[in-house]
Amino acid sequence: MTPTTDEATKRFTWKSASVDTNRGDAYYEALYASCEARLQAVRTQKAVNRLDLMEVLDDHGIDRRDFMKWASATTAALMLPSMFTPLVAEAAMLMNRAPVIWLELQDCAGNSEALLRSDGPKIDELVLDLISLEFHETLQAASGHQAEKQLEEAIEHFKGRYLLFVEGSIPMGMGGQYGTIGASGETFHDHLVRVAKDAAAIVAVGSCATFGGVAAASPNPTGAVGVMEVVKGKPIINIPACPANPANMVGVVLHYLMTGQVPELDNLLRPKFAFGYRIHDNCERRAHFDAGEFVEEWGDTGAQNNFCLYKMGCKGPMTYNNCSIVRYNEAVNWPIGVGRGCIGCSEPDFWDKYAFERPVADANIKAPGGGVEKSVDEFGLGMLTAAGIGIAVHAAASALAGKKEEAGANV
Amino acid sequence: MKNQSYKQVKRMTPAMRIIHWVNALCMIGAVATGLYIGHPYYATFIADGAVDKYVMAWNRYGHFIIAIIFDVTSILIAYLYFFSRFEKPYKKLIPNAQNLREFGAVVVNLITLNRVKKFDSAHVDSFNSVYFTLFHLLLVWMLFTGLQLYVHSFTAGTSSIGGWWPAFLHIATDWTIWASGGTIMDVRLSHHASMWWILAWILFHVYYQVWRTIFWKEGDIGIVISGTKFVKEDALS
Ligand code: SF4
């Protein structure tokens, strides 16, 4: 696929290069005032469900102290000074004023899974429980015409106010016929465009909805693309990763609820508060990387000593995400923590270009235009051998038939 | 057979020769450290804790220092291409009739195994000029892609010498992401693959200079050491 100009600008990373975590008192005071005013307005809105966060937390044995600890950690994660903690806590409690429509397109439902995480949910997940899921294709009881009607009502009722979460890629091949939904057989593409029209903002969750993900891996039979290739003229927030971290979903919704704006984004439309970090720079195994201590084989002495996983294919050095900081499941663990390398799941084309269990230098890559898969070194050695053979032939021919210039009479 | 007399001609200034050998040494260092960075090919057999040894870090450090030396020599070479007081290589690159003819004549000389030689070998020829330029272009590509890979180690856009440095590097090198295929990984692959093109370039370069020395009998291999070669008097007249 040749990149369009629009796409080309997305490739430029310089905008992502600076994460400004200290904008000065005046900036934060103004922001605080505007957030406070906004939350006041949100509070007067009718709650779309009767869930009360404190009760929900209580039911799960989480006390207020834990909740406040979570609020201050989330404030820090959003790159806000600590004075915002009470606002974040309040925004969390007002989550049931945030109408959300959730579309599920071509994917594995892994992000819905991450959102629900019904087995031992933590505060992030519980806060997400609170949002008013007006429509969720996978979860709702309604189906067929009934579901269709429900969606129309939700769009109508919350026109211009709802956040549209999209999970899964959009198959563009065969006129979009690879994925259709509803009684009318609407294609995923038309479905998305229709629902996106009246959304306040669109949050693409997971690698499929952001960059096409696994579905878009070579040879991409369905012509899968991410939301930003399809929807134009709407604020889009990408939360890639496979699955997207619920902590980052909460962060985006909280930020929206508090400020009414989308958070600062990088060149790939990922919120900087979550994707402004490189995994490698916050990895607990980094000292072993610099020392040249690598796991050479699964289960070897290096693995037992938590050595760096670079030679097992870790792509932390090229991947932007905050999993090395916030981890998963309330910071219990994360891929590199359990002893396997990062596969770069929050980067575009990750399945084709990152997810090898070996360094990229040894990974088999497709020749441009498809064809035989070779590693760069195999390709390089082949080229060098060809050059060597050419030279040997020329040298032999020269020795046999070449003409040496007259070297002078004395020879 | 009459006595053949030779005349010594100057071909490389001391500065050019120094740059040549600095480049050659840097190339060996860059390949050795670069291959380690891409795939650490030796293990650290030091029983000390990780805090006491920096094998990957030293390799990266060496690679970056070499890159800086390359940066400097590249700027010098680019300058000399246009403003050298000795021979301005750019003059041999302009595709005018004379240069094209000379380029063709040198190729013919190479493929006829020196049976036909219809050009003046006292000066740098068009063929070699183009071939050397190819190398400099490969090196420039290496510098831009390398700096793009490097800039990602400045988390959050800061560096020990301030934010301007990563910002500058981003502005100067972000286009390589687009040019090599769309992701940082493509830049990495391209950087690695270009090394093999450079090695192939070196292979032919060394062979060709040795071949010239053997078949032309003008002492071409000495140019890069003494700065001079010898041409037959009658050829000059
Ligand atoms: S395990 Fe991966 S992210 Fe961690 S230091 Fe090694 S290469 Fe970097």
Tab-separated table of C-alpha atoms in Angstrom, chain A residues 3 12 16 20 36 46 73 91 93 100 105 139 155 158 170-171 185 192 200 267 274 294 367:
chain	number	residue	atom	x	y	z
A	3	PRO	CA	1.057	5.816	1.825
A	12	PHE	CA	6.301	11.791	11.439
A	16	SER	CA	5.362	12.704	19.812
A	20	ASP	CA	5.646	18.190	28.624
A	36	GLU	CA	-14.168	22.052	38.112
A	46	LYS	CA	-29.098	12.883	34.760
A	73	ALA	CA	-1.987	7.119	40.763
A	91	ALA	CA	-14.894	12.267	37.653
A	93	MET	CA	-17.801	8.752	40.451
A	100	VAL	CA	-20.835	5.107	25.501
A	105	LEU	CA	-16.190	-5.202	14.232
A	139	LEU	CA	-22.876	-7.878	25.666
A	155	ILE	CA	-27.775	7.711	18.810
A	158	PHE	CA	-27.258	11.190	23.097
A	170	ILE	CA	-12.902	-2.667	9.175
A	171	PRO	CA	-12.739	-5.114	6.243
A	185	GLY	CA	-26.855	-6.811	6.455
A	192	LEU	CA	-19.190	2.505	11.649
A	200	ALA	CA	-18.547	13.415	20.334
A	267	ASN	CA	1.512	11.207	15.614
A	274	ALA	CA	0.003	6.311	27.871
A	294	PHE	CA	20.595	-12.186	27.457
A	367	ALA	CA	10.970	-9.347	0.047
